PDB file of C-alpha atoms in Angstrom:
ATOM      1  CA  ASP A   1       0.053  -0.037   0.177  1.00 82.00           C
ATOM      2  CA  TYR A   2       3.026   2.458  -0.619  1.00 89.00           C
ATOM      3  CA  LEU A   3       2.639   5.721  -2.989  1.00 89.00           C
ATOM      4  CA  ASP A   4       3.976   6.466  -6.404  1.00 87.00           C
ATOM      5  CA  ALA A   5       6.540   8.584  -5.974  1.00 86.00           C
ATOM      6  CA  ALA A   6       8.756  10.494  -8.361  1.00 85.00           C
ATOM      7  CA  TYR A   7      12.396  11.940  -7.998  1.00 85.00           C
ATOM      8  CA  THR A   8      12.929  15.134  -7.651  1.00 86.00           C
ATOM      9  CA  ASP A   9      17.057  16.227  -7.417  1.00 84.00           C
ATOM     10  CA  PRO A  10      17.276  18.083  -3.645  1.00 84.00           C
ATOM     11  CA  ALA A  11      20.071  20.230  -5.199  1.00 85.00           C
ATOM     12  CA  THR A  12      18.955  21.368  -8.429  1.00 85.00           C
ATOM     13  CA  GLY A  13      15.458  20.463  -8.309  1.00 85.00           C
ATOM     14  CA  SER A  14      15.034  18.723 -11.817  1.00 83.00           C
ATOM     15  CA  THR A  15      13.052  15.253 -12.034  1.00 83.00           C
ATOM     16  CA  GLU A  16      15.920  14.350 -14.899  1.00 87.00           C
ATOM     17  CA  VAL A  17      18.273  11.802 -14.253  1.00 87.00           C
ATOM     18  CA  THR A  18      21.169  11.219 -16.053  1.00 86.00           C
ATOM     19  CA  VAL A  19      22.699   8.115 -16.772  1.00 89.00           C
ATOM     20  CA  THR A  20      25.408   6.277 -18.853  1.00 90.00           C
ATOM     21  CA  GLU A  21      25.644   3.184 -20.663  1.00 93.00           C
ATOM     22  CA  GLY A  22      27.578   0.640 -19.076  1.00 93.00           C
ATOM     23  CA  GLY A  23      27.976   2.777 -15.532  1.00 90.00           C
ATOM     24  CA  THR A  24      26.629   3.038 -11.912  1.00 91.00           C
ATOM     25  CA  THR A  25      24.088   5.985 -11.087  1.00 88.00           C
ATOM     26  CA  SER A  26      24.083   6.547  -7.441  1.00 88.00           C
ATOM     27  CA  GLY A  27      22.194   8.850  -5.091  1.00 84.00           C
ATOM     28  CA  ILE A  28      18.685   8.705  -6.455  1.00 86.00           C
ATOM     29  CA  ASP A  29      16.804   7.585  -4.077  1.00 85.00           C
ATOM     30  CA  LEU A  30      12.954   7.668  -2.820  1.00 85.00           C
ATOM     31  CA  THR A  31      11.206   7.282   0.332  1.00 86.00           C
ATOM     32  CA  LEU A  32       7.680   6.416  -0.150  1.00 89.00           C
ATOM     33  CA  ALA A  33       4.737   6.972   2.097  1.00 90.00           C
ATOM     34  CA  LEU A  34       2.290   4.388   3.355  1.00 93.00           C
ATOM     35  CA  GLY A  35      -1.003   4.535   2.266  1.00 94.00           C
ATOM     36  CA  GLY A  36      -4.289   2.876   3.095  1.00 96.00           C
ATOM     37  CA  SER A  37      -6.884   0.756   1.359  1.00 97.00           C
ATOM     38  CA  ILE A  38     -10.430   0.334   1.115  1.00 98.00           C
ATOM     39  CA  ARG A  39     -12.347  -3.233   0.818  1.00 98.00           C
ATOM     40  CA  GLY A  40     -15.369  -4.321   1.054  1.00 98.00           C
ATOM     41  CA  LEU A  41     -18.149  -6.795  -1.310  1.00 98.00           C
ATOM     42  CA  VAL A  42     -20.754  -5.682  -4.081  1.00 98.00           C
ATOM     43  CA  THR A  43     -23.776  -8.243  -3.718  1.00 98.00           C
ATOM     44  CA  THR A  44     -27.091  -8.315  -5.657  1.00 97.00           C
ATOM     45  CA  ASP A  45     -30.473  -7.636  -3.431  1.00 94.00           C
ATOM     46  CA  SER A  46     -30.497 -11.075  -2.802  1.00 95.00           C
ATOM     47  CA  GLY A  47     -27.017 -11.505  -1.528  1.00 97.00           C
ATOM     48  CA  THR A  48     -25.573 -13.153  -4.889  1.00 97.00           C
ATOM     49  CA  PRO A  49     -21.690 -12.038  -5.031  1.00 98.00           C
ATOM     50  CA  ILE A  50     -21.570  -9.790  -8.264  1.00 98.00           C
ATOM     51  CA  ASP A  51     -18.371 -10.766 -10.273  1.00 97.00           C
ATOM     52  CA  GLY A  52     -16.596  -7.883 -12.236  1.00 96.00           C
ATOM     53  CA  ALA A  53     -18.712  -5.289 -10.787  1.00 97.00           C
ATOM     54  CA  PHE A  54     -16.575  -1.715 -10.665  1.00 96.00           C
ATOM     55  CA  VAL A  55     -16.403   0.189  -7.583  1.00 97.00           C
ATOM     56  CA  GLN A  56     -14.708   3.959  -7.952  1.00 97.00           C
ATOM     57  CA  VAL A  57     -12.567   5.952  -6.084  1.00 97.00           C
ATOM     58  CA  TYR A  58     -13.361   9.528  -5.620  1.00 95.00           C
ATOM     59  CA  ARG A  59     -12.133  12.739  -3.974  1.00 93.00           C
ATOM     60  CA  PRO A  60     -15.387  14.628  -2.689  1.00 91.00           C
ATOM     61  CA  VAL A  61     -15.741  18.057  -3.308  1.00 85.00           C
ATOM     62  CA  LEU A  62     -13.962  20.565  -1.215  1.00 78.00           C
ATOM     63  CA  GLU A  63     -15.705  23.845   0.318  1.00 75.00           C
ATOM     64  CA  GLY A  64     -15.367  26.539  -2.227  1.00 76.00           C
ATOM     65  CA  GLN A  65     -14.235  24.065  -5.216  1.00 75.00           C
ATOM     66  CA  TRP A  66     -15.770  24.335  -8.035  1.00 77.00           C
ATOM     67  CA  GLY A  67     -16.399  20.666 -10.116  1.00 76.00           C
ATOM     68  CA  GLY A  68     -17.380  17.783  -9.079  1.00 80.00           C
ATOM     69  CA  PRO A  69     -15.365  14.983  -7.459  1.00 89.00           C
ATOM     70  CA  SER A  70     -12.248  13.564  -8.541  1.00 90.00           C
ATOM     71  CA  TRP A  71     -11.213  10.346  -9.733  1.00 93.00           C
ATOM     72  CA  VAL A  72      -9.006   8.862  -7.764  1.00 94.00           C
ATOM     73  CA  ALA A  73      -8.318   4.653  -8.395  1.00 95.00           C
ATOM     74  CA  SER A  74     -10.429   1.923  -8.963  1.00 95.00           C
ATOM     75  CA  ALA A  75     -11.202  -1.746  -8.689  1.00 97.00           C
ATOM     76  CA  MET A  76     -13.194  -5.062  -9.676  1.00 97.00           C
ATOM     77  CA  THR A  77     -14.313  -7.698  -7.295  1.00 97.00           C
ATOM     78  CA  ASP A  78     -14.139 -10.766  -7.603  1.00 97.00           C
ATOM     79  CA  ALA A  79     -15.966 -14.415  -8.412  1.00 97.00           C
ATOM     80  CA  THR A  80     -16.909 -13.705  -4.230  1.00 98.00           C
ATOM     81  CA  GLY A  81     -18.022 -10.015  -4.918  1.00 98.00           C
ATOM     82  CA  ALA A  82     -14.892  -8.677  -3.043  1.00 98.00           C
ATOM     83  CA  TYR A  83     -12.829  -5.956  -4.384  1.00 98.00           C
ATOM     84  CA  VAL A  84      -9.975  -4.070  -2.628  1.00 97.00           C
ATOM     85  CA  VAL A  85      -8.272  -0.352  -3.555  1.00 97.00           C
ATOM     86  CA  HIS A  86      -4.845  -0.050  -2.395  1.00 95.00           C
ATOM     87  CA  ALA A  87      -2.270   2.992  -2.120  1.00 94.00           C
ATOM     88  CA  LEU A  88      -4.781   5.046  -0.945  1.00 96.00           C
ATOM     89  CA  PRO A  89      -3.444   8.855   0.299  1.00 94.00           C
ATOM     90  CA  LEU A  90      -4.987   9.400   4.025  1.00 94.00           C
ATOM     91  CA  GLY A  91      -8.386  11.595   2.925  1.00 94.00           C
ATOM     92  CA  SER A  92     -12.131  10.835   2.320  1.00 95.00           C
ATOM     93  CA  TYR A  93     -13.311   9.405  -0.230  1.00 97.00           C
ATOM     94  CA  LEU A  94     -16.839   9.308  -2.370  1.00 96.00           C
ATOM     95  CA  LEU A  95     -16.988   5.572  -3.750  1.00 97.00           C
ATOM     96  CA  GLN A  96     -19.722   4.285  -6.446  1.00 97.00           C
ATOM     97  CA  SER A  97     -20.044   0.820  -7.542  1.00 97.00           C
ATOM     98  CA  ASP A  98     -22.145  -0.813 -11.048  1.00 95.00           C
ATOM     99  CA  ALA A  99     -22.035  -3.933 -12.861  1.00 95.00           C
ATOM    100  CA  VAL A 100     -23.729  -4.498 -16.193  1.00 92.00           C
ATOM    101  CA  GLY A 101     -27.469  -5.071 -15.787  1.00 91.00           C
ATOM    102  CA  MET A 102     -27.556  -3.491 -11.930  1.00 94.00           C
ATOM    103  CA  VAL A 103     -28.821   0.252 -10.915  1.00 93.00           C
ATOM    104  CA  SER A 104     -25.112   2.244  -9.999  1.00 94.00           C
ATOM    105  CA  GLU A 105     -24.919   3.024  -6.170  1.00 96.00           C
ATOM    106  CA  PHE A 106     -22.708   5.426  -4.176  1.00 96.00           C
ATOM    107  CA  TYR A 107     -21.331   4.209  -0.599  1.00 97.00           C
ATOM    108  CA  ARG A 108     -23.590   3.977   1.918  1.00 94.00           C
ATOM    109  CA  GLU A 109     -27.553   3.227  -0.417  1.00 93.00           C
ATOM    110  CA  ALA A 110     -27.121   6.560  -2.210  1.00 93.00           C
ATOM    111  CA  THR A 111     -28.178   8.218  -5.697  1.00 90.00           C
ATOM    112  CA  SER A 112     -25.629  10.674  -6.039  1.00 89.00           C
ATOM    113  CA  PHE A 113     -22.195  11.634  -4.672  1.00 88.00           C
ATOM    114  CA  LEU A 114     -24.355  14.404  -2.977  1.00 87.00           C
ATOM    115  CA  ASP A 115     -25.992  11.809  -0.866  1.00 91.00           C
ATOM    116  CA  ALA A 116     -23.104   9.411  -0.318  1.00 94.00           C
ATOM    117  CA  THR A 117     -21.363   8.728   2.823  1.00 96.00           C
ATOM    118  CA  THR A 118     -17.615   9.741   2.796  1.00 96.00           C
ATOM    119  CA  VAL A 119     -15.098   6.653   3.250  1.00 97.00           C
ATOM    120  CA  PRO A 120     -11.998   7.428   5.700  1.00 97.00           C
ATOM    121  CA  VAL A 121      -8.943   6.414   5.073  1.00 97.00           C
ATOM    122  CA  SER A 122      -5.412   6.214   7.033  1.00 95.00           C
ATOM    123  CA  ALA A 123      -1.751   5.513   6.462  1.00 93.00           C
ATOM    124  CA  GLY A 124      -0.830   1.664   7.150  1.00 93.00           C
ATOM    125  CA  THR A 125      -4.512   0.657   7.743  1.00 95.00           C
ATOM    126  CA  SER A 126      -7.593  -0.994   5.597  1.00 96.00           C
ATOM    127  CA  THR A 127     -10.690   0.256   6.451  1.00 97.00           C
ATOM    128  CA  SER A 128     -13.171  -2.218   5.696  1.00 97.00           C
ATOM    129  CA  GLY A 129     -16.972  -3.301   5.390  1.00 98.00           C
ATOM    130  CA  ILE A 130     -17.860  -1.126   2.476  1.00 98.00           C
ATOM    131  CA  ASP A 131     -20.453  -3.267   0.717  1.00 98.00           C
ATOM    132  CA  PHE A 132     -22.716  -2.220  -1.913  1.00 98.00           C
ATOM    133  CA  THR A 133     -25.994  -4.438  -2.920  1.00 97.00           C
ATOM    134  CA  LEU A 134     -27.146  -3.627  -6.314  1.00 96.00           C
ATOM    135  CA  SER A 135     -31.004  -3.596  -7.749  1.00 94.00           C
ATOM    136  CA  THR A 136     -31.279  -4.820 -10.853  1.00 93.00           C
ATOM    137  CA  ALA A 137     -31.396  -2.001 -14.149  1.00 89.00           C
ATOM    138  CA  HIS A 138     -34.553  -2.310 -15.792  1.00 80.00           C
ATOM    139  CA  ASP A 139     -35.007  -0.672 -18.991  1.00 74.00           C
ATOM    140  CA  LEU A 140     -37.813   2.297 -19.081  1.00 69.00           C
ATOM    141  CA  TYR A 141     -38.300   3.522 -23.247  1.00 72.00           C
ATOM    142  CA  ALA A 142     -40.498   6.626 -24.176  1.00 74.00           C
ATOM    143  CA  THR A 143     -40.714   8.932 -26.768  1.00 77.00           C
ATOM    144  CA  ALA A 144     -40.389  12.577 -25.746  1.00 76.00           C
ATOM    145  CA  THR A 145     -42.740  15.284 -28.723  1.00 77.00           C
ATOM    146  CA  THR A 146     -43.561  18.555 -28.820  1.00 74.00           C
ATOM    147  CA  GLY A 147     -47.319  19.045 -30.107  1.00 76.00           C
ATOM    148  CA  THR A 148     -46.868  16.556 -33.084  1.00 82.00           C
ATOM    149  CA  GLN A 149     -42.669  16.648 -33.809  1.00 82.00           C
ATOM    150  CA  THR A 150     -40.999  13.690 -31.957  1.00 83.00           C
ATOM    151  CA  LEU A 151     -37.811  14.994 -30.336  1.00 76.00           C
ATOM    152  CA  SER A 152     -34.213  13.688 -30.323  1.00 77.00           C
ATOM    153  CA  GLY A 153     -31.743  13.558 -27.609  1.00 73.00           C
ATOM    154  CA  ILE A 154     -33.236  13.750 -24.837  1.00 70.00           C
ATOM    155  CA  GLU A 155     -31.542  12.051 -21.532  1.00 68.00           C
ATOM    156  CA  VAL A 156     -33.608  10.565 -18.773  1.00 67.00           C
ATOM    157  CA  THR A 157     -32.090  10.299 -15.138  1.00 65.00           C
ATOM    158  CA  ARG A 158     -32.993   9.721 -12.103  1.00 61.00           C
ATOM    159  CA  ALA A 159     -30.426  11.688 -10.325  1.00 59.00           C
ATOM    160  CA  VAL A 160     -31.660  14.803 -11.492  1.00 60.00           C
ATOM    161  CA  LYS A 161     -34.062  16.402  -9.423  1.00 65.00           C
ATOM    162  CA  PRO A 162     -35.457  20.273  -9.307  1.00 67.00           C
ATOM    163  CA  GLY A 163     -32.823  22.755  -8.107  1.00 70.00           C
ATOM    164  CA  TYR A 164     -29.787  19.599  -8.875  1.00 67.00           C
ATOM    165  CA  TRP A 165     -27.530  22.023 -11.486  1.00 65.00           C
ATOM    166  CA  GLU A 166     -28.229  25.554  -9.300  1.00 69.00           C
ATOM    167  CA  GLU A 167     -27.148  23.892  -5.525  1.00 71.00           C
ATOM    168  CA  ARG A 168     -24.134  22.855  -7.742  1.00 65.00           C
ATOM    169  CA  GLY A 169     -23.610  26.850  -8.227  1.00 67.00           C
ATOM    170  CA  TYR A 170     -24.539  26.879 -11.861  1.00 64.00           C
ATOM    171  CA  ASP A 171     -26.991  29.885 -13.034  1.00 62.00           C
ATOM    172  CA  VAL A 172     -29.468  27.547 -15.512  1.00 58.00           C
ATOM    173  CA  ASP A 173     -31.975  30.108 -16.037  1.00 58.00           C
ATOM    174  CA  ALA A 174     -28.968  32.161 -17.990  1.00 54.00           C
ATOM    175  CA  TRP A 175     -29.095  28.957 -19.801  1.00 51.00           C
ATOM    176  CA  ILE A 176     -31.902  28.211 -20.677  1.00 51.00           C
ATOM    177  CA  GLY A 177     -34.134  30.915 -19.410  1.00 45.00           C
ATOM    178  CA  LYS A 178     -36.533  29.049 -17.449  1.00 45.00           C
ATOM    179  CA  SER A 179     -35.576  25.533 -15.740  1.00 44.00           C
ATOM    180  CA  ASN A 180     -37.275  22.660 -13.238  1.00 47.00           C
ATOM    181  CA  GLY A 181     -40.865  24.101 -13.927  1.00 50.00           C
ATOM    182  CA  ARG A 182     -40.226  27.466 -12.853  1.00 48.00           C
ATOM    183  CA  SER A 183     -42.526  29.601 -14.754  1.00 50.00           C
ATOM    184  CA  ASP A 184     -41.205  32.990 -13.426  1.00 49.00           C
ATOM    185  CA  ASP A 185     -39.055  35.139 -16.350  1.00 47.00           C
ATOM    186  CA  PRO A 186     -35.196  36.220 -16.091  1.00 45.00           C
ATOM    187  CA  ASN A 187     -35.677  38.679 -18.831  1.00 44.00           C
ATOM    188  CA  VAL A 188     -38.375  40.531 -17.114  1.00 39.00           C
TER     189      VAL A 188
END
């Protein structure tokens, strides 16, 4: 569970190392910091292990930051539904699991990053019991129309609700004039 590190020459600040064919280059030393890990199980609603499910680890957005959570690492479950994500720096993380034919889930039975529970990681320790129970996905077939014209490019999602983009600091009214069923006109 050691973290990646890059060499930097302490005298020059350079990251380049000059080597000579047949020679020995000494004094290129690194000290690796110890990371932590997260482990758990991914199963179906009935408790059957899911082989080949993905578990994604993200660093949450900090207060005052713009954007969404940033991807850090991922792992895939084995035949027993078990996963381990190694070499994580000290901190708190958001996790998401998904698998073919299953509904994606954020840790702790959440449907979005906003509702997810962060998982703490300490150096040299394994945070265990971070389990997911995924439900079977079902297809939805719909046609969007306006009058008699069929619309294309419409995306249906269960994660976006009224105020979703505004809560993240976006001025939706500036983009499309009206949002989330509001009847006020921003140009008045």
